[in-house]
Short mmCIF file of C-alpha atoms and ligand atoms in Angstrom, two decimals:
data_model
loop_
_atom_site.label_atom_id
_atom_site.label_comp_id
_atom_site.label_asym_id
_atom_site.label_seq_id
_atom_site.Cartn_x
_atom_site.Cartn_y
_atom_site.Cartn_z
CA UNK A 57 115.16 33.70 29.71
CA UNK A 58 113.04 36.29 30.29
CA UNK A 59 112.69 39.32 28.30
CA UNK A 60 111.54 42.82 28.21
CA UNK A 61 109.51 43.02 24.91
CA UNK A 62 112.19 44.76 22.99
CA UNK A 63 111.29 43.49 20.14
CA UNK A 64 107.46 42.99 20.54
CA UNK A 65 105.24 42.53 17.66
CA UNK A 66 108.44 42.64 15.48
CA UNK A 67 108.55 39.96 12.62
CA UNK A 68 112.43 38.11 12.62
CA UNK A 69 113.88 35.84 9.80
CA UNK A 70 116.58 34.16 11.01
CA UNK A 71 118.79 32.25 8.41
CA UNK A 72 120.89 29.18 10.17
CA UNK A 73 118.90 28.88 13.04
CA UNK A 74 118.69 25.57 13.91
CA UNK A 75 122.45 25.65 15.46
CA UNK A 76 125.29 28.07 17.14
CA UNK A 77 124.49 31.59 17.22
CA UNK A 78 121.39 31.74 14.81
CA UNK A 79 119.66 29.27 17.37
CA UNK A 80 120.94 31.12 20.41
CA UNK A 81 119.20 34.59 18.68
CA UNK A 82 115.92 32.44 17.31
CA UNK A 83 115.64 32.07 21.39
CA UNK A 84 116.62 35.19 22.45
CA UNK A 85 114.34 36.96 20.09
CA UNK A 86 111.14 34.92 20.76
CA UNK A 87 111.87 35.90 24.37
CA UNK A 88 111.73 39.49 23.81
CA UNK A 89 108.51 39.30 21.79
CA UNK A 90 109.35 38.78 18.22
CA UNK A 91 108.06 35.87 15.94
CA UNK A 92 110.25 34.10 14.44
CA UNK A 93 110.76 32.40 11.13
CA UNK A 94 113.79 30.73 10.59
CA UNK A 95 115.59 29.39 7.52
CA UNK A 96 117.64 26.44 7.47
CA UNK A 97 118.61 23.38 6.19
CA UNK A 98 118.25 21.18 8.88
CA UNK A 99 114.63 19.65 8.98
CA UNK A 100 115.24 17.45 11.60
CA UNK A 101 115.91 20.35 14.30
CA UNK A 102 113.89 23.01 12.54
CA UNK A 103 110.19 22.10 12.94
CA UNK A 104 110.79 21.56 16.84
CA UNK A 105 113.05 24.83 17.21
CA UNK A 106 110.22 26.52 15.47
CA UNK A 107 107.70 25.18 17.90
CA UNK A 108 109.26 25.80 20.83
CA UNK A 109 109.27 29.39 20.42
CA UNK A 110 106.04 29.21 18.69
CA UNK A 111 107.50 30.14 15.27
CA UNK A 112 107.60 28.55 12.00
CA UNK A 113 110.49 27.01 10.02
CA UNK A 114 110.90 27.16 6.44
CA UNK A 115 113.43 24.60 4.80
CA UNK A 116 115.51 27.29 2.78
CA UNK A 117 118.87 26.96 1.13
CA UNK A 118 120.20 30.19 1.51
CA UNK A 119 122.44 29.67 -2.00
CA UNK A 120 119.30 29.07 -4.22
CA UNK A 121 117.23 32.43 -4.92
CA UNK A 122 113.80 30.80 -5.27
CA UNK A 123 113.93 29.25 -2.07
CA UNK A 124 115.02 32.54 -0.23
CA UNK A 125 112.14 34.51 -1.66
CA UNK A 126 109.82 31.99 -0.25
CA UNK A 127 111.51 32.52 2.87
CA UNK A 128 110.74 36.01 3.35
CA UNK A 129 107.53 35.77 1.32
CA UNK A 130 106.17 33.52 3.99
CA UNK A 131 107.14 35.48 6.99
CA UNK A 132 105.56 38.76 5.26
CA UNK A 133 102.20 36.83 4.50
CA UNK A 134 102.02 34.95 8.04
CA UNK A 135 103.04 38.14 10.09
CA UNK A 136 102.16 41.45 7.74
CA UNK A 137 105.90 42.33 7.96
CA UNK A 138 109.11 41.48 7.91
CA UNK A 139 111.31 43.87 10.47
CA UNK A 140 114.42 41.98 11.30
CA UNK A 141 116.72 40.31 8.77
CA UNK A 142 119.63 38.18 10.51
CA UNK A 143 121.26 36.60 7.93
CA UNK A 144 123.59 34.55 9.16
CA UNK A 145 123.69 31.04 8.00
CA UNK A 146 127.68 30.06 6.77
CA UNK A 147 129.74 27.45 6.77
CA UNK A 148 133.83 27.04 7.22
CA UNK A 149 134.48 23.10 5.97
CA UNK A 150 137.57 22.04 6.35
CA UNK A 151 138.84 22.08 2.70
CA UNK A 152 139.02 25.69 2.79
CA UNK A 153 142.20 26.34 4.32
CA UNK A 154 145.74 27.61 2.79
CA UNK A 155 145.46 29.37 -0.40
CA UNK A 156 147.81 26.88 -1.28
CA UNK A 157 146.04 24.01 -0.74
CA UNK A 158 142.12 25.25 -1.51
CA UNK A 159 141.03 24.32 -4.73
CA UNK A 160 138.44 25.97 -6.62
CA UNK A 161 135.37 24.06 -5.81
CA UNK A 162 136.07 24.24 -1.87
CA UNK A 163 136.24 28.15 -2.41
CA UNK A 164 133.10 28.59 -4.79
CA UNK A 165 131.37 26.45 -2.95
CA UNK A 166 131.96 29.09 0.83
CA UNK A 167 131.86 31.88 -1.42
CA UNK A 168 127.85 30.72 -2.61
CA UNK A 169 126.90 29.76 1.43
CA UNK A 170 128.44 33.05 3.35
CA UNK A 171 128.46 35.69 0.81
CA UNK A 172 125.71 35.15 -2.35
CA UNK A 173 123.10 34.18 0.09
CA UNK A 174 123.32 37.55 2.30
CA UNK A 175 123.03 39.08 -1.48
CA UNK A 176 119.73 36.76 -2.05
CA UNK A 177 118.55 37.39 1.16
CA UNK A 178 119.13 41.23 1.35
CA UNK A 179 117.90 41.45 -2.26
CA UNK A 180 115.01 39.59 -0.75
CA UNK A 181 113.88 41.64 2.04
CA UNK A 182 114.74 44.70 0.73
CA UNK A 183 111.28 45.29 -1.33
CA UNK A 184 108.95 44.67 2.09
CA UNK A 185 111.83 47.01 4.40
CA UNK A 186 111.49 49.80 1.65
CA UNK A 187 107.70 49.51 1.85
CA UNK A 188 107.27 49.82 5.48
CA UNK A 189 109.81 52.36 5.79
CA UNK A 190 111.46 50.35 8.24
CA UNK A 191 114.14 47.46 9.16
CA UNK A 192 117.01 46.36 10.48
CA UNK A 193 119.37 43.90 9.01
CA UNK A 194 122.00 42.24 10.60
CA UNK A 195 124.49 40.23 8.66
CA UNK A 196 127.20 37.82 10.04
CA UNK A 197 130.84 38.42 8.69
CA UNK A 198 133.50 37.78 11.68
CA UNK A 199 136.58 39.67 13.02
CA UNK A 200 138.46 37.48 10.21
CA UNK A 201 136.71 40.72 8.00
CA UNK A 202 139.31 42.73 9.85
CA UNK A 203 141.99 40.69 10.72
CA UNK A 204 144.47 38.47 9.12
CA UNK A 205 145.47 34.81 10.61
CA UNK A 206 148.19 32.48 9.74
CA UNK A 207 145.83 29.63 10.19
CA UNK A 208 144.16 30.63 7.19
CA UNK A 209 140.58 29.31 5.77
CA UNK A 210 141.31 31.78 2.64
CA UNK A 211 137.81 31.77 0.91
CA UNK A 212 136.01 32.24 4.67
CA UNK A 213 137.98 35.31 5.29
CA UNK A 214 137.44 36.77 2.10
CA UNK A 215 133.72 35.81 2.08
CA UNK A 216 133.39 37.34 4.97
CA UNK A 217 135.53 40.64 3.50
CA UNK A 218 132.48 40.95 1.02
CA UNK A 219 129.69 40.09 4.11
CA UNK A 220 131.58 43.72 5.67
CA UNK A 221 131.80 45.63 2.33
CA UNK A 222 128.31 44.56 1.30
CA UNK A 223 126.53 45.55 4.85
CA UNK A 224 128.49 48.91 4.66
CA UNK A 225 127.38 50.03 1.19
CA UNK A 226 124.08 48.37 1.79
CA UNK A 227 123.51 50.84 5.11
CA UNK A 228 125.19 53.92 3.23
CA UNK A 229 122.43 53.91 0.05
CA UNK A 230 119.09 52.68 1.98
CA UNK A 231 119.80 55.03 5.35
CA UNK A 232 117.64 57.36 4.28
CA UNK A 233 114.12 54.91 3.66
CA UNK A 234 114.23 53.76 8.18
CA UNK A 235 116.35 50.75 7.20
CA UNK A 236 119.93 50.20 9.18
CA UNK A 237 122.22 47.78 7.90
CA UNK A 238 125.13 46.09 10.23
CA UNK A 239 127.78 43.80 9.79
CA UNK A 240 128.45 41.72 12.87
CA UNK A 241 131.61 40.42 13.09
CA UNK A 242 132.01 37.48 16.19
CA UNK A 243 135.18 36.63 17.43
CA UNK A 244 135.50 32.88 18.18
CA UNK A 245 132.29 31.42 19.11
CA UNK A 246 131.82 27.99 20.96
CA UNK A 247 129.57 26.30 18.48
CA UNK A 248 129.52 23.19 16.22
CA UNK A 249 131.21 25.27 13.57
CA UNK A 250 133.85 25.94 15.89
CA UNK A 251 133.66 22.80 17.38
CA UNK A 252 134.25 20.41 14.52
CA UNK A 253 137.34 22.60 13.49
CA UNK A 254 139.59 22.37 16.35
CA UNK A 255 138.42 18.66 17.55
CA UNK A 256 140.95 17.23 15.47
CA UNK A 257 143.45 19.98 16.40
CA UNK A 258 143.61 21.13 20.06
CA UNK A 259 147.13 22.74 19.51
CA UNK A 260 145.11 25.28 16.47
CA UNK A 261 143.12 26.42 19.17
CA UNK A 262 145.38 26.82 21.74
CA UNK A 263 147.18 28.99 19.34
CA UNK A 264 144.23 30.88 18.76
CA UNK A 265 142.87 31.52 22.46
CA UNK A 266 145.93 33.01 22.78
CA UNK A 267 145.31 36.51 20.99
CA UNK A 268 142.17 36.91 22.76
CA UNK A 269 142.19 39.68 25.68
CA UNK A 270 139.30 37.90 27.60
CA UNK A 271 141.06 34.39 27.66
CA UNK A 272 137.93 32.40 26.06
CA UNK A 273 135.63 32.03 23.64
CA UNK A 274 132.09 33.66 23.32
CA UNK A 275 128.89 31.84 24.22
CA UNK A 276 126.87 31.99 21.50
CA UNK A 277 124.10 33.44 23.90
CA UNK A 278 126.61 36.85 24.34
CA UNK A 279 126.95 36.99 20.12
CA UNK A 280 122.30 36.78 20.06
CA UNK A 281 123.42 39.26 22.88
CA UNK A 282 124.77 42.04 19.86
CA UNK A 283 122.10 40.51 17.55
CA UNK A 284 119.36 41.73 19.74
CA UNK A 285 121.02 45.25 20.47
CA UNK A 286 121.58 46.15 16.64
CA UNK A 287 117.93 44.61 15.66
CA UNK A 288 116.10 46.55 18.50
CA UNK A 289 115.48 50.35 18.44
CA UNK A 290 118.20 50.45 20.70
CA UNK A 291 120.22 50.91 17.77
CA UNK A 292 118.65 53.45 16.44
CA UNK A 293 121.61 55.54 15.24
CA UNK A 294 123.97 52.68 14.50
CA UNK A 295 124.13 51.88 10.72
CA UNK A 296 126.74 50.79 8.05
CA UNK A 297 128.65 49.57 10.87
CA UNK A 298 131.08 46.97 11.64
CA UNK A 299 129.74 45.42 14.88
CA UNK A 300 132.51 43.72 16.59
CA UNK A 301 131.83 40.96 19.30
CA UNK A 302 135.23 39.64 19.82
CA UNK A 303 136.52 39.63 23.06
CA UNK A 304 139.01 42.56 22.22
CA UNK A 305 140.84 40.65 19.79
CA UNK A 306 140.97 43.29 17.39
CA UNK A 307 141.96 45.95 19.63
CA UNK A 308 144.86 43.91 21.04
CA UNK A 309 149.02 44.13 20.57
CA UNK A 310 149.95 42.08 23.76
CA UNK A 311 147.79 40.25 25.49
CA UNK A 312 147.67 39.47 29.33
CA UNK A 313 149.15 36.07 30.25
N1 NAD B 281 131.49 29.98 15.38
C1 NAD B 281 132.36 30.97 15.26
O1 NAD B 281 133.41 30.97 15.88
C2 NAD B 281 132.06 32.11 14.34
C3 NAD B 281 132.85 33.27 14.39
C4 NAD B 281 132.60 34.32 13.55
C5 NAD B 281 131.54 34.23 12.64
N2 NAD B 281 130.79 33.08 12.59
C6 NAD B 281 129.70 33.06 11.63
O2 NAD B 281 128.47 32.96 12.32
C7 NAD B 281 127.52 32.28 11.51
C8 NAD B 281 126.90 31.14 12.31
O3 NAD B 281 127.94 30.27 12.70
P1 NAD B 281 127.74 29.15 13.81
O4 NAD B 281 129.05 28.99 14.45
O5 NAD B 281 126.55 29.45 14.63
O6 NAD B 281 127.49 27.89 12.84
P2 NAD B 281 126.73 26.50 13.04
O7 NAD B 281 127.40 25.52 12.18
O8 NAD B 281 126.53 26.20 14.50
O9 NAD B 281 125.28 26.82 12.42
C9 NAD B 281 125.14 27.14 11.07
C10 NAD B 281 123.69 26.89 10.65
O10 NAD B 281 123.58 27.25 9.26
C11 NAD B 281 122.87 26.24 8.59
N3 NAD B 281 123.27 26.22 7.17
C12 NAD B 281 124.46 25.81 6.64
N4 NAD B 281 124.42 25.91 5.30
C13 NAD B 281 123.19 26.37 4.98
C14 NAD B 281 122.54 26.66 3.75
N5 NAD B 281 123.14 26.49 2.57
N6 NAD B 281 121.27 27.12 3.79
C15 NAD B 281 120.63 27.30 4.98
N7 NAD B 281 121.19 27.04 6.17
C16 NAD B 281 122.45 26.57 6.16
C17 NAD B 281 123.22 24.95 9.31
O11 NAD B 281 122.25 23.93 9.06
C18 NAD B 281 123.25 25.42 10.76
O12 NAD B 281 121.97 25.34 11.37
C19 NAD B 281 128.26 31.84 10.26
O13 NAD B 281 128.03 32.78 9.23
C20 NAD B 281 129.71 31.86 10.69
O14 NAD B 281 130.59 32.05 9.61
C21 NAD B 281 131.02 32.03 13.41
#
């Protein structure tokens, strides 16, 4: 895809990029101008990702502190800045369901991937955005932040409860030093996370596509879509927000049949 250089000479971390909607915005970003480092995991995918936008990929795992401030430590010395923080790397396993059936590990172990990382990685970016006087970041909660579901994945939703509370406070106290913080918060995305959950259970999904106004899932290209919006200076007077992406699920009592 083209792009229109709004985000030229910007400097992008990306956590999770190497799949679903972090690799959708890692593409999306490079084509509006940014670089792009992204931090993930996967170091099969990530080297070639990175190199296809002409990029760089750092193996991070967004639960251990160290390896986070490298992250953004080598974005600000390859680039001279870091701009854009999207962190968005999580995880929804399937042993995180029912509170009644979701032992402790299974819930420590989501709270540490979707909710302590976006503390290590705002804690980590923080220092360079306060410096320039300048940044936008974007962290990736879900409409579950909002909502309540029968189908429940109890330490995801209230992981992604904190994401939402964090982002808000976050964009309250540093408004006031150029630095916007947003919660995004995707409706049901059609992605490997998303993917592996329902391929074992068509009828779960079934029952979920039916609350949503639009009749589908997003793409994850619509969801880097939002990403872009709130990370360009198109933004510029949106902060402490709760971005929702989600096909009007949250604003629906009845949906059409
Ligand atoms: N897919 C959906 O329907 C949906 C809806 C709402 C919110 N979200 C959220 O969006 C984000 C991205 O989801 P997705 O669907 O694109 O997922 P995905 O599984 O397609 O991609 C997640 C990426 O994160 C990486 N990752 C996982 N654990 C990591 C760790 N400890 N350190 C570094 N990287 C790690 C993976 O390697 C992968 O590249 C998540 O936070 C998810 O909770 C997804």
């Amino acid at each position: 895809m083209l792009g229109s250089g709004r985000l030229d000479g910007r400097t992008a971390v990306i956590t999770g990029g190497c799949s679903g909607i972090g690799l959708a915005t890692v593409r999306r970003f490079a084509a509006e101008g940014a670089h792009v480092v992204i931090g993930d995991l996967d170091d099969g995918c990530g080297p070639g990702i990175a190199g296809e936008v002409d990029g760089a990929y750092v193996h991070c795992d967004v639960t251990d502190a160290a390896e986070v401030e490298e992250l953004f430590a080598t974005a600000h010395d390859r680039y001279g800045s870091v701009d854009i923080a999207f962190n968005n790397a999580g995880i929804s396993p399937p042993d995180d369901a029912s509170i009644l059936d979701t032992g402790i590990e299974a819930w420590r172990r989501v709270q540490e991937v979707n909710l302590t990382s976006v503390y290590l990685c705002c804690k980590a970016v923080l220092p360079y955005m306060r410096e320039q006087q300048r940044g936008s970041i974007i962290n990736t909660a879900s409409f579950v932040a909002v909502m309540g579901a029968a189908t429940s994945q109890i330490s995801y939703s209230a992981s992604k409860g904190g994401v939402l509370a964090m982002s808000r406070e976050l964009g309250v106290q540093f408004a006031r030093e150029g630095i916007r913080v947003n919660a995004l918060c995707p409706g049901p995305v059609n992605t490997p996370l998303l993917r592996e959950l329902f391929a074992t259970d068509p009828d779960r999904a079934a029952r979920r596509l039916v609350h949503i106004p639009l009749g589908r899932f997003a793409e994850p290209e619509e969801i880097a879509s939002a990403v872009l919006f709130l990370a360009s200076d198109d933004s510029s007077f949106i902060t402490a927000s709760q971005f929702l992406v989600d096909g009007g699920i949250c604003g629906a009592y009845v949906t059409p049949l």
